[in-house]
Coordinates of C-alpha atoms in Angstrom, one line a residue:
Chain A
M1265 CA 29.6 -13.7 -8.5
N1266 CA 29.3 -15.4 -5.2
A1267 CA 26.6 -14.2 -2.8
I1268 CA 27.0 -17.1 -0.4
A1269 CA 30.4 -16.3 1.0
P1270 CA 29.7 -12.7 2.1
L1271 CA 26.3 -13.9 3.4
A1272 CA 27.9 -16.6 5.6
R1273 CA 30.5 -14.1 6.9
A1274 CA 27.8 -11.5 7.6
L1275 CA 25.6 -14.0 9.4
R1276 CA 28.1 -14.1 12.2
R1277 CA 28.5 -10.4 12.3
L1278 CA 24.8 -9.5 12.1
N1279 CA 23.5 -6.9 14.5
P1280 CA 21.2 -8.1 17.2
S1281 CA 18.0 -6.9 15.6
A1282 CA 18.8 -8.8 12.4
Q1283 CA 19.6 -11.9 14.4
L1284 CA 16.3 -11.6 16.2
A1285 CA 14.5 -11.1 12.9
L1286 CA 16.1 -14.2 11.5
L1287 CA 15.0 -16.1 14.6
V1288 CA 11.4 -14.9 14.1
V1289 CA 11.4 -16.0 10.5
A1290 CA 12.9 -19.3 11.3
I1291 CA 10.3 -20.0 14.0
T1292 CA 7.5 -19.0 11.7
L1293 CA 8.9 -21.3 9.1
V1294 CA 8.9 -24.3 11.5
V1295 CA 5.4 -23.4 12.7
A1296 CA 4.1 -23.0 9.2
L1297 CA 5.5 -26.4 8.3
F1298 CA 4.3 -28.3 11.4
P1299 CA 1.5 -26.2 13.0
A1300 CA -0.1 -29.2 14.7
A1301 CA 3.1 -29.9 16.6
F1302 CA 2.8 -26.6 18.5
A1303 CA -0.9 -25.9 18.5
T1304 CA -2.7 -26.6 21.8
A1305 CA -6.1 -27.4 20.1
D1306 CA -7.6 -28.1 16.7
P1307 CA -8.0 -24.8 14.9
Y1308 CA -11.4 -25.8 13.4
T1309 CA -13.2 -27.5 16.2
L1310 CA -16.2 -25.4 17.3
D1311 CA -16.9 -25.2 21.0
L1312 CA -19.8 -22.8 21.3
P1313 CA -20.2 -22.9 25.1
N1314 CA -16.6 -21.6 25.4
R1315 CA -16.9 -18.8 23.0
L1316 CA -15.0 -15.5 23.5
L1317 CA -13.1 -16.7 26.5
P1318 CA -10.3 -14.3 27.6
P1319 CA -6.7 -15.6 27.5
D1320 CA -6.0 -18.1 30.3
R1321 CA -4.0 -21.3 30.9
D1322 CA -6.0 -23.5 28.4
H1323 CA -6.3 -20.8 25.7
I1324 CA -3.3 -18.6 26.0
F1325 CA -4.7 -16.3 23.2
G1326 CA -8.3 -16.8 24.3
T1327 CA -11.1 -18.2 22.1
D1328 CA -13.1 -16.7 19.2
N1329 CA -16.8 -16.3 18.6
Y1330 CA -17.1 -20.0 17.8
G1331 CA -15.1 -21.1 20.8
R1332 CA -12.1 -22.0 18.6
D1333 CA -8.6 -21.6 20.2
V1334 CA -7.1 -18.3 18.8
F1335 CA -3.5 -19.4 19.6
S1336 CA -3.9 -22.6 17.5
R1337 CA -5.5 -20.7 14.7
V1338 CA -2.7 -18.1 14.7
L1339 CA -0.2 -21.0 14.4
H1340 CA -2.1 -22.7 11.7
G1341 CA -2.5 -19.4 9.9
A1342 CA 1.3 -18.9 9.6
R1343 CA 1.4 -20.9 6.3
Y1344 CA -1.2 -18.8 4.7
S1345 CA 0.9 -15.7 5.3
L1346 CA 4.5 -17.0 4.9
F1347 CA 4.1 -19.5 2.1
T1348 CA 1.7 -17.4 0.0
A1349 CA 4.0 -14.4 0.4
L1350 CA 7.0 -16.5 -0.7
V1351 CA 5.1 -17.9 -3.7
V1352 CA 3.8 -14.4 -4.7
V1353 CA 7.3 -12.8 -4.5
A1354 CA 8.9 -15.8 -6.3
F1355 CA 6.5 -15.6 -9.2
G1356 CA 6.6 -11.9 -9.4
L1357 CA 10.4 -11.9 -9.4
T1358 CA 10.6 -14.6 -12.1
L1359 CA 8.0 -12.8 -14.3
G1360 CA 9.6 -9.5 -13.7
C1361 CA 13.1 -10.8 -14.5
A1362 CA 12.0 -12.4 -17.7
V1363 CA 10.2 -9.3 -18.9
G1364 CA 13.1 -7.0 -17.8
V1365 CA 15.8 -9.1 -19.4
S1366 CA 13.9 -9.5 -22.7
A1367 CA 13.1 -5.8 -22.8
A1368 CA 16.8 -4.8 -22.2
A1369 CA 18.1 -7.4 -24.7
S1370 CA 15.7 -6.6 -27.5
G1371 CA 15.3 -2.9 -27.2
G1372 CA 13.2 -1.0 -29.7
W1373 CA 9.4 -1.1 -29.8
F1374 CA 9.2 -4.3 -27.8
D1375 CA 11.1 -2.7 -25.0
E1376 CA 8.9 0.4 -25.3
I1377 CA 5.7 -1.6 -25.1
L1378 CA 6.8 -3.6 -22.1
M1379 CA 7.9 -0.5 -20.2
R1380 CA 4.7 1.4 -20.9
L1381 CA 2.9 -1.6 -19.6
T1382 CA 4.8 -1.4 -16.3
D1383 CA 3.9 2.3 -16.2
V1384 CA 0.2 1.5 -16.5
V1385 CA 0.3 -1.1 -13.7
L1386 CA 2.3 1.2 -11.5
A1387 CA -0.1 4.0 -12.1
F1388 CA -2.8 2.3 -10.0
P1389 CA -2.9 2.6 -6.2
P1390 CA -1.9 -1.0 -5.3
I1391 CA -4.7 -1.9 -2.9
L1392 CA -7.4 -0.6 -5.1
L1393 CA -6.1 -2.4 -8.2
A1394 CA -6.0 -5.6 -6.2
M1395 CA -9.6 -5.0 -5.1
V1396 CA -10.7 -4.4 -8.6
V1397 CA -9.0 -7.5 -10.0
V1398 CA -9.9 -9.9 -7.1
T1399 CA -13.5 -8.8 -7.3
A1400 CA -13.6 -9.3 -11.0
L1401 CA -12.1 -12.8 -10.8
K1402 CA -14.1 -14.0 -7.7
P1403 CA -12.4 -13.8 -4.4
S1404 CA -10.3 -16.8 -3.2
L1405 CA -6.8 -17.2 -1.8
E1406 CA -5.4 -18.3 -5.3
V1407 CA -7.0 -15.4 -7.0
T1408 CA -5.6 -13.0 -4.4
M1409 CA -2.1 -14.5 -4.9
L1410 CA -2.3 -14.3 -8.7
T1411 CA -3.4 -10.6 -8.4
L1412 CA -0.5 -9.7 -6.2
V1413 CA 1.8 -11.3 -8.7
L1414 CA 0.2 -9.3 -11.5
I1415 CA 0.7 -6.1 -9.4
G1416 CA 4.2 -7.0 -8.3
W1417 CA 6.1 -7.9 -11.4
P1418 CA 6.6 -4.3 -12.9
E1419 CA 8.9 -3.2 -10.1
Y1420 CA 11.2 -6.1 -10.7
A1421 CA 11.0 -5.8 -14.4
R1422 CA 12.2 -2.2 -14.3
V1423 CA 15.0 -2.8 -12.0
M1424 CA 16.0 -5.9 -14.0
R1425 CA 15.9 -4.0 -17.2
A1426 CA 18.1 -1.2 -15.8
Q1427 CA 20.5 -3.8 -14.4
A1428 CA 20.7 -5.8 -17.5
L1429 CA 21.4 -2.7 -19.6
V1430 CA 24.4 -2.0 -17.4
V1431 CA 25.7 -5.5 -17.6
L1432 CA 25.1 -5.8 -21.3
S1433 CA 27.4 -2.8 -21.9
R1434 CA 30.3 -4.4 -19.9
E1435 CA 33.4 -5.7 -21.7
F1436 CA 33.1 -9.3 -20.6
V1437 CA 29.8 -9.5 -22.4
L1438 CA 31.5 -8.3 -25.5
A1439 CA 34.2 -10.9 -24.9
A1440 CA 31.6 -13.7 -24.4
R1441 CA 29.9 -12.6 -27.6
A1442 CA 33.2 -12.6 -29.5
L1443 CA 33.7 -16.2 -28.3
G1444 CA 30.4 -17.0 -30.0
I1445 CA 28.1 -17.5 -27.1
G1446 CA 24.4 -17.9 -28.0
P1447 CA 22.0 -15.2 -27.0
L1448 CA 20.1 -17.4 -24.5
A1449 CA 23.2 -18.6 -22.9
L1450 CA 24.5 -15.1 -22.7
L1451 CA 21.4 -13.9 -20.9
T1452 CA 21.1 -16.8 -18.5
R1453 CA 24.8 -17.4 -17.8
H1454 CA 26.2 -13.9 -17.7
V1455 CA 23.5 -11.2 -17.6
L1456 CA 21.1 -12.7 -15.1
P1457 CA 23.6 -13.7 -12.4
N1458 CA 25.3 -10.3 -12.6
A1459 CA 22.1 -8.3 -12.5
L1460 CA 20.5 -10.3 -9.7
P1461 CA 21.8 -8.9 -6.3
P1462 CA 19.6 -5.7 -6.3
L1463 CA 16.6 -7.8 -7.3
I1464 CA 17.2 -10.1 -4.4
V1465 CA 17.2 -7.1 -2.1
L1466 CA 14.1 -5.7 -3.7
A1467 CA 12.3 -9.1 -3.4
S1468 CA 13.3 -9.5 0.3
L1469 CA 12.0 -5.9 1.0
N1470 CA 8.8 -6.7 -0.8
L1471 CA 8.1 -9.8 1.3
G1472 CA 6.9 -7.6 4.1
I1473 CA 4.8 -5.6 1.8
V1474 CA 3.2 -8.7 0.3
I1475 CA 2.4 -10.1 3.8
L1476 CA 0.7 -6.8 4.6
S1477 CA -1.2 -6.8 1.3
L1478 CA -2.4 -10.4 1.7
A1479 CA -3.5 -9.6 5.2
A1480 CA -5.2 -6.4 4.1
L1481 CA -7.1 -8.2 1.3
G1482 CA -8.0 -10.9 3.7
F1483 CA -9.3 -8.3 6.1
L1484 CA -11.5 -6.9 3.3
G1485 CA -12.9 -10.4 2.7
L1486 CA -11.0 -10.8 -0.5
G1487 CA -8.7 -13.7 0.5
A1488 CA -9.3 -17.1 2.0
G1489 CA -12.8 -17.8 3.0
Q1490 CA -14.1 -19.1 6.4
P1491 CA -13.0 -21.2 8.2
T1492 CA -9.4 -20.8 7.0
P1493 CA -7.4 -19.2 9.8
E1494 CA -5.8 -16.5 7.6
W1495 CA -4.6 -13.7 9.8
G1496 CA -6.1 -10.8 8.0
R1497 CA -9.4 -12.6 7.9
M1498 CA -9.2 -13.3 11.6
V1499 CA -8.7 -9.6 12.4
S1500 CA -11.7 -8.7 10.3
D1501 CA -13.9 -11.4 12.0
G1502 CA -12.7 -10.3 15.4
R1503 CA -13.6 -6.7 14.6
D1504 CA -17.2 -7.3 15.5
Y1505 CA -16.3 -8.4 19.0
F1506 CA -13.1 -6.4 19.7
L1507 CA -14.4 -4.0 22.4
D1508 CA -15.2 -6.9 24.8
S1509 CA -12.8 -9.5 23.3
W1510 CA -9.7 -7.6 22.4
W1511 CA -7.6 -10.8 22.1
Y1512 CA -9.6 -12.0 19.1
P1513 CA -8.4 -9.4 16.5
V1514 CA -5.2 -8.3 18.3
Y1515 CA -3.2 -11.5 18.4
P1516 CA -3.5 -12.3 14.7
G1517 CA -2.8 -8.6 14.1
L1518 CA 0.4 -8.8 16.1
A1519 CA 1.4 -11.9 14.2
I1520 CA 1.1 -10.0 10.9
A1521 CA 3.1 -7.1 12.4
L1522 CA 5.8 -9.3 13.8
L1523 CA 6.4 -11.3 10.6
T1524 CA 6.3 -8.2 8.5
L1525 CA 8.8 -6.4 10.8
A1526 CA 11.1 -9.4 10.7
F1527 CA 11.1 -9.4 6.9
N1528 CA 11.6 -5.7 6.7
I1529 CA 14.6 -5.8 9.0
L1530 CA 16.1 -8.8 7.1
G1531 CA 15.5 -6.9 3.8
D1532 CA 17.3 -3.9 5.1
T1533 CA 20.2 -6.0 6.4
L1534 CA 20.4 -7.9 3.1
R1535 CA 20.6 -4.6 1.2
D1536 CA 23.5 -3.4 3.4
I1537 CA 25.3 -6.6 2.6
L1538 CA 24.6 -7.3 -1.0
D1539 CA 24.1 -3.8 -2.3
P1540 CA 26.4 -1.4 -0.5
T1541 CA 26.4 1.1 -3.3
T1542 CA 22.8 2.2 -2.8
R1543 CA 22.6 3.9 0.5
R1544 CA 19.3 5.4 -0.3
E1545 CA 16.6 3.9 2.0
S1546 CA 13.9 2.4 0.0
S1547 CA 10.5 4.0 0.5
Chain B
M593 CA 13.2 22.4 -22.5
P594 CA 11.2 25.2 -20.8
L595 CA 9.0 24.4 -17.8
S596 CA 5.8 25.0 -19.7
R597 CA 6.7 22.4 -22.3
F598 CA 7.7 20.0 -19.6
I599 CA 4.3 20.4 -17.9
L600 CA 2.5 20.0 -21.3
R601 CA 4.4 16.8 -22.0
R602 CA 3.7 15.4 -18.6
L603 CA 0.0 16.3 -19.0
L604 CA -0.1 14.4 -22.3
L605 CA 1.6 11.4 -20.7
M606 CA -1.0 11.6 -17.9
C607 CA -3.8 11.5 -20.5
F608 CA -2.3 8.4 -22.1
M609 CA -2.0 6.7 -18.7
L610 CA -5.6 7.5 -17.9
I611 CA -6.8 6.0 -21.2
A612 CA -4.7 2.9 -20.4
V613 CA -6.2 2.7 -16.9
V614 CA -9.7 3.0 -18.3
A615 CA -8.9 0.2 -20.7
V616 CA -7.7 -2.0 -17.9
T617 CA -10.9 -1.4 -15.8
F618 CA -13.1 -1.9 -18.9
F619 CA -11.3 -5.2 -19.7
L620 CA -11.7 -6.4 -16.1
S621 CA -15.4 -5.4 -16.1
R622 CA -16.0 -7.9 -18.9
V623 CA -14.3 -10.7 -17.0
I624 CA -16.4 -10.2 -13.9
P625 CA -18.4 -13.3 -13.1
G626 CA -22.2 -12.9 -13.1
D627 CA -24.3 -11.3 -15.8
P628 CA -24.5 -7.5 -15.3
A629 CA -27.7 -7.5 -17.3
Q630 CA -29.2 -10.1 -14.9
L631 CA -27.9 -8.1 -11.9
R632 CA -29.5 -4.9 -13.1
A633 CA -32.8 -6.6 -14.1
G634 CA -33.0 -8.4 -10.8
M635 CA -32.7 -12.0 -10.0
D636 CA -36.4 -12.9 -10.6
A637 CA -36.5 -11.2 -14.1
T638 CA -37.6 -13.4 -17.0
A639 CA -35.2 -14.2 -19.8
E640 CA -36.9 -11.6 -22.1
E641 CA -36.5 -8.9 -19.5
V642 CA -32.8 -9.7 -19.1
E643 CA -32.4 -9.7 -22.9
R644 CA -34.1 -6.3 -23.1
M645 CA -31.8 -5.0 -20.3
R646 CA -28.8 -6.4 -22.2
Q647 CA -29.8 -4.4 -25.3
R648 CA -30.5 -1.3 -23.2
M649 CA -27.1 -1.5 -21.6
G650 CA -25.4 -2.1 -25.0
L651 CA -24.0 -5.4 -23.9
D652 CA -25.0 -7.1 -27.1
R653 CA -22.8 -4.9 -29.3
P654 CA -19.2 -5.7 -30.4
L655 CA -16.5 -5.3 -27.8
G656 CA -14.8 -2.4 -29.6
E657 CA -18.0 -0.5 -29.9
Q658 CA -18.7 -1.1 -26.2
F659 CA -15.3 0.3 -25.2
I660 CA -15.8 3.5 -27.3
R661 CA -19.2 4.0 -25.8
Y662 CA -17.7 3.3 -22.3
V663 CA -15.1 6.0 -22.8
A664 CA -17.6 8.4 -24.3
D665 CA -19.8 7.9 -21.2
L666 CA -16.8 8.5 -18.9
L667 CA -16.0 11.7 -20.7
R668 CA -19.6 12.9 -20.1
G669 CA -19.1 12.0 -16.4
D670 CA -21.3 9.0 -16.6
L671 CA -19.7 6.3 -14.5
G672 CA -22.7 4.0 -14.5
T673 CA -25.2 3.3 -11.8
S674 CA -24.2 1.9 -8.5
I675 CA -25.9 -1.6 -8.1
F676 CA -26.0 -1.1 -4.4
N677 CA -28.0 2.1 -4.0
N678 CA -29.1 2.6 -7.6
L679 CA -27.7 6.2 -7.7
P680 CA -25.3 7.4 -10.4
V681 CA -21.8 6.5 -9.3
L682 CA -20.6 10.0 -9.9
D683 CA -23.1 11.4 -7.4
N684 CA -21.9 8.8 -4.9
L685 CA -18.2 9.8 -5.5
R686 CA -19.1 13.5 -5.1
H687 CA -20.8 12.7 -1.8
F688 CA -18.1 10.5 -0.3
F689 CA -14.9 12.1 -1.6
P690 CA -14.6 15.2 0.7
A691 CA -14.5 13.0 3.9
T692 CA -11.7 10.9 2.5
F693 CA -9.8 14.0 1.2
E694 CA -10.0 15.7 4.6
L695 CA -8.9 12.5 6.4
A696 CA -6.0 11.9 3.9
L697 CA -4.9 15.6 4.1
V698 CA -4.8 15.7 7.9
A699 CA -3.0 12.3 7.9
M700 CA -0.4 13.7 5.5
I701 CA 0.1 16.9 7.6
F702 CA 0.6 14.7 10.7
A703 CA 3.1 12.6 8.8
I704 CA 5.1 15.5 7.5
L705 CA 5.0 17.6 10.7
L706 CA 6.4 14.7 12.7
G707 CA 8.3 12.8 10.0
L708 CA 10.7 15.5 8.8
P709 CA 11.9 16.7 12.2
L710 CA 12.2 13.2 13.6
G711 CA 14.1 12.0 10.6
A712 CA 16.4 15.0 10.7
L713 CA 17.0 14.5 14.5
S714 CA 17.8 10.9 13.8
A715 CA 20.4 11.8 11.1
V716 CA 22.1 14.5 13.2
R717 CA 22.4 12.2 16.2
H718 CA 23.1 9.2 14.1
G719 CA 24.5 6.2 15.9
S720 CA 23.1 7.4 19.2
W721 CA 20.5 5.6 21.3
L722 CA 17.9 8.2 20.2
D723 CA 18.7 7.3 16.6
Q724 CA 18.4 3.6 17.2
G725 CA 15.1 4.1 19.0
L726 CA 13.7 6.3 16.3
R727 CA 14.8 3.9 13.6
L728 CA 13.2 0.9 15.4
G729 CA 10.1 3.0 15.8
A730 CA 9.9 3.7 12.1
M731 CA 10.4 0.0 11.3
V732 CA 7.6 -1.0 13.6
G733 CA 5.4 1.8 12.1
L734 CA 6.0 0.4 8.6
A735 CA 5.2 -3.1 9.6
F736 CA 2.1 -2.5 11.7
P737 CA -1.0 -3.0 9.6
S738 CA -3.3 0.0 9.7
F739 CA -6.4 -2.1 10.4
V740 CA -4.8 -3.6 13.5
L741 CA -3.4 -0.2 14.7
G742 CA -6.9 1.3 14.4
I743 CA -8.4 -1.4 16.5
V744 CA -5.7 -1.0 19.2
L745 CA -6.0 2.8 19.2
I746 CA -9.8 2.5 19.6
L747 CA -9.4 0.1 22.5
I748 CA -7.0 2.4 24.3
F749 CA -8.2 5.9 23.6
F750 CA -11.9 5.2 23.3
Y751 CA -12.7 2.1 25.3
H752 CA -10.3 2.4 28.2
L753 CA -9.4 6.1 28.5
D754 CA -12.6 7.4 26.9
W755 CA -10.6 10.4 25.6
L756 CA -11.6 10.3 21.9
P757 CA -14.5 9.1 19.8
S758 CA -14.3 5.7 18.1
G759 CA -15.5 6.7 14.7
R760 CA -17.6 8.8 12.3
R761 CA -16.9 12.4 11.4
L762 CA -19.3 13.7 14.1
E763 CA -21.8 12.3 16.6
I764 CA -25.2 11.9 15.1
M765 CA -26.7 14.7 17.3
A766 CA -24.0 17.1 16.3
Q767 CA -24.6 16.2 12.7
I768 CA -28.2 17.2 13.0
R769 CA -27.4 20.4 14.9
R770 CA -24.5 21.4 12.8
S771 CA -24.7 25.0 11.9
A772 CA -22.0 25.4 9.3
P773 CA -23.2 25.3 5.7
P774 CA -21.4 22.7 3.6
I775 CA -19.2 25.1 1.5
T776 CA -16.1 23.0 1.0
R777 CA -17.6 19.8 2.6
L778 CA -14.3 19.6 4.6
L779 CA -15.7 19.8 8.1
L780 CA -12.7 21.6 9.6
V781 CA -12.8 24.3 6.9
D782 CA -16.5 24.7 6.9
A783 CA -16.6 25.1 10.7
L784 CA -13.9 27.8 10.5
L785 CA -15.7 29.6 7.7
A786 CA -18.9 29.6 9.8
G787 CA -16.9 30.6 12.9
D788 CA -18.3 27.6 14.8
F789 CA -15.5 26.7 17.2
T790 CA -17.4 23.9 18.9
L791 CA -18.0 22.2 15.6
F792 CA -14.4 22.6 14.7
T793 CA -13.2 21.0 18.0
E794 CA -15.7 18.1 17.6
A795 CA -14.6 17.5 14.0
A796 CA -10.9 17.6 15.0
R797 CA -11.4 15.2 17.9
H798 CA -13.0 12.7 15.5
L799 CA -10.2 13.1 13.1
I800 CA -7.3 12.4 15.5
L801 CA -7.5 8.5 15.7
P802 CA -8.2 7.8 12.0
A803 CA -5.7 10.4 10.8
V804 CA -2.9 8.9 13.1
T805 CA -3.8 5.4 12.0
L806 CA -3.7 6.4 8.3
G807 CA -0.6 8.6 8.6
L808 CA 1.6 6.4 10.6
A809 CA 3.1 4.4 7.7
S810 CA 3.8 7.6 5.8
L811 CA 5.3 9.1 8.9
A812 CA 7.7 6.2 9.2
R813 CA 8.5 6.3 5.5
L814 CA 9.2 10.0 5.6
M815 CA 11.4 9.7 8.7
R816 CA 13.5 7.0 7.1
F817 CA 13.9 8.9 3.9
T818 CA 14.7 12.2 5.5
R819 CA 17.3 10.5 7.7
A820 CA 18.9 8.8 4.7
S821 CA 19.1 11.8 2.5
L822 CA 20.3 14.1 5.3
L823 CA 23.1 11.6 6.1
E824 CA 24.0 11.6 2.4
E825 CA 24.3 15.4 2.5
L826 CA 26.4 15.2 5.7
R827 CA 28.9 13.1 3.8
Q828 CA 29.2 15.6 1.0
P829 CA 32.4 17.7 0.7
Y830 CA 30.6 21.0 1.0
T831 CA 29.6 20.1 4.5
Q832 CA 33.2 19.6 5.3
T833 CA 34.0 23.0 3.8
A834 CA 31.3 24.7 5.8
R835 CA 32.6 23.1 8.9
S836 CA 36.2 24.0 8.3
K837 CA 35.0 27.6 7.6
G838 CA 34.0 27.5 11.2
L839 CA 30.2 27.7 10.7
R840 CA 28.2 26.5 13.7
P841 CA 26.7 23.0 13.1
R842 CA 23.1 24.3 13.6
R843 CA 23.7 26.9 10.9
I844 CA 25.2 24.4 8.5
L845 CA 22.1 22.2 9.0
A846 CA 19.6 25.0 8.6
V847 CA 21.2 26.9 5.7
H848 CA 23.0 24.3 3.7
L849 CA 21.8 20.8 4.4
L850 CA 18.1 20.9 5.0
R851 CA 17.3 22.4 1.6
N852 CA 19.3 19.9 -0.3
A853 CA 18.1 17.0 1.8
L854 CA 14.4 17.9 1.5
I855 CA 14.2 18.0 -2.3
P856 CA 14.2 14.2 -2.7
T857 CA 11.8 14.0 0.2
V858 CA 9.2 15.8 -1.9
T859 CA 9.0 12.7 -4.2
V860 CA 8.4 10.5 -1.2
M861 CA 5.6 12.8 -0.1
G862 CA 3.8 12.3 -3.4
I863 CA 4.1 8.5 -3.1
A864 CA 3.0 8.7 0.5
F865 CA -0.1 10.7 -0.4
G866 CA -1.0 8.1 -3.0
S867 CA -0.7 5.3 -0.5
T868 CA -2.6 7.3 2.1
L869 CA -5.5 7.7 -0.3
S870 CA -5.7 4.0 -1.1
G871 CA -5.0 3.0 2.5
S872 CA -8.1 4.8 3.5
V873 CA -10.1 1.8 2.4
L874 CA -8.9 -0.1 5.4
V875 CA -8.9 2.8 7.9
E876 CA -12.3 4.1 7.0
T877 CA -13.7 0.6 7.5
I878 CA -12.4 0.5 11.0
F879 CA -13.5 4.0 12.0
N880 CA -16.8 4.0 10.2
W881 CA -15.7 7.0 8.3
P882 CA -18.2 7.9 5.7
G883 CA -15.8 8.3 2.8
L884 CA -14.7 6.7 -0.4
G885 CA -12.9 3.9 1.3
Q886 CA -16.0 2.7 3.2
Y887 CA -18.0 3.1 0.0
A888 CA -15.4 1.0 -1.9
F889 CA -15.5 -1.6 0.9
N890 CA -19.3 -1.9 0.8
A891 CA -19.1 -2.0 -3.0
V892 CA -16.7 -5.0 -2.9
F893 CA -18.9 -6.7 -0.3
N894 CA -22.0 -6.2 -2.6
L895 CA -20.0 -7.0 -5.8
D896 CA -21.0 -3.5 -7.0
Y897 CA -18.6 -3.3 -9.9
P898 CA -19.4 0.1 -11.3
A899 CA -18.8 1.6 -7.9
I900 CA -15.5 -0.1 -7.4
V901 CA -14.3 1.0 -10.9
G902 CA -15.5 4.6 -10.1
V903 CA -13.5 4.7 -6.9
T904 CA -10.5 3.3 -8.6
L905 CA -10.7 5.7 -11.5
L906 CA -11.1 8.7 -9.2
T907 CA -8.3 7.7 -6.9
T908 CA -5.9 6.9 -9.8
T909 CA -6.6 10.2 -11.4
V910 CA -5.8 12.0 -8.1
Y911 CA -2.8 9.8 -7.7
L912 CA -1.4 10.6 -11.2
F913 CA -2.2 14.3 -10.7
V914 CA -0.3 14.5 -7.4
N915 CA 2.6 12.8 -9.0
L916 CA 2.6 15.4 -11.7
L917 CA 2.6 18.1 -9.1
V918 CA 5.4 16.4 -7.3
D919 CA 7.5 16.2 -10.5
I920 CA 6.9 19.9 -11.2
A921 CA 7.8 20.8 -7.7
Y922 CA 10.9 18.7 -8.0
V923 CA 12.3 20.4 -11.1
T924 CA 11.4 23.8 -9.8
L925 CA 13.1 23.2 -6.4
D926 CA 16.3 21.7 -7.8
P927 CA 17.8 23.6 -10.7
R928 CA 20.3 20.7 -11.3
I929 CA 17.6 18.5 -12.6
Q930 CA 16.9 18.5 -16.3
F931 CA 13.3 18.4 -17.6
S932 CA 13.5 14.9 -19.0
G933 CA 9.8 14.0 -19.2
A934 CA 10.6 10.8 -17.4
A935 CA 8.7 10.3 -14.2
A936 CA 10.7 10.5 -11.1
T937 CA 10.2 7.4 -9.1

């Protein structure tokens, strides 16, 4: 299977909204890597006399209640949103794939136990489960990320299991087995690559959800602590001042919305390319 | 398998899930940093007092025994004592649940009343500018965090236009003057029962902004799903047949398509209701809404673990129950579906 060729072909034929979304993600990536190159001020320097200034030439997104430049803080915050989301999704995907493949390959009681485990995790409303786990483990950015991985893997595991079952019943698998391939090589070389496309689609659609969840937990005070310029945290700090200083919570909030929107559009586009069989819009 | 056996099986499955959910929260409550006995006894308690509290709370017993006792307490409705206000968690939940339920219900009604027709419109006119606009709108609706939307809506409709209140279920004076007896504790219903129209309007005005904020994501989700499943039906051969029979498009839509397209949408409604309930944590915080969400937020802030677990257990139970209802509705609406006991996801 070769996902690169159709991807490259499609890149040229992408519709405008997908191209725009790709641009947003690319810019965010560059900003997340080199925030200092674009920021107009240090995101941590306190400047109390200039607190809560409205947007102007010097501070294009205004300043916050400590006089820090909101624009620079939003730029520096990009990494806490983008990279953490990528890490969370990557770990969830890996864990889910491992569980899904082993469940499908072994079957029997092992399969049953793993699948009931996914049922239990999926039974919880996600935000509340995250709140319970993060509070139990003491809030920090790492704990929040770990929690989102723990909440995220069952979805991948179930899709992976279903996919792997389909692939395992195909004739080429039988042929590979007849040729004497070992079980591990069979899974990694044949089953995994053939089962992967829907999972990539799912993962890309989940990026947006994870960004929103990270921001939501940050907003609830369960993510990175002060003075980290995490977007959700900034919205929640700005909430105390928003009637007179709308720029303080609104700009970080728009950043969350924009990045999530971009990933959602990309996920949709990727699904249309990689997974044309499922026309059902994911919910 | 007859319907009754299907329901019975799903109920059993739900009980199993609830036990598992309780086990997870119990396990987590033992991981929590800080000594619960110390917390209950107070920070300035002596070592002896803490030890006595530990014995009274049963924390010195083996873990298995503690779990059985924990489950037994839950079955008796004892969810522990809130560390924050020292009241039984169950009383707190009883007090805060109606406000959240009313908010979530109104948000869902808003999402369904707008989401289904807009999604259908989008599908019927698919490819048009209207469709493109609606789809983009839905994408934005899904991506916009509720806690930011709430802030923006308050800025516009309260601060600048002064059309709507910024939070609470009622103004404080109205709360004191309120004439309607709390029968259902849902303000809208209580006001109607008492025939108090002023109270009804006031309560409704307070509900608009939070309900829109809470319901927007579900609205977007329902729109997208309705559009997709209606498009699917439009591609079916029977639509062609109906067309070649000379039926008017509107009649085909109303009689043949909508029914088939709406059945899968029922599932999405269930999922949407679940996310609405848990999303209320964020929205209630913004709008100062005295419900479960705000209670949970304060509980997290105060590391009030029994309270957090109480909210989670209650919400998860409602969530599972709604899913059960959805599954039942699903098999009743669509005779093609076999009762398989598997959850429709």
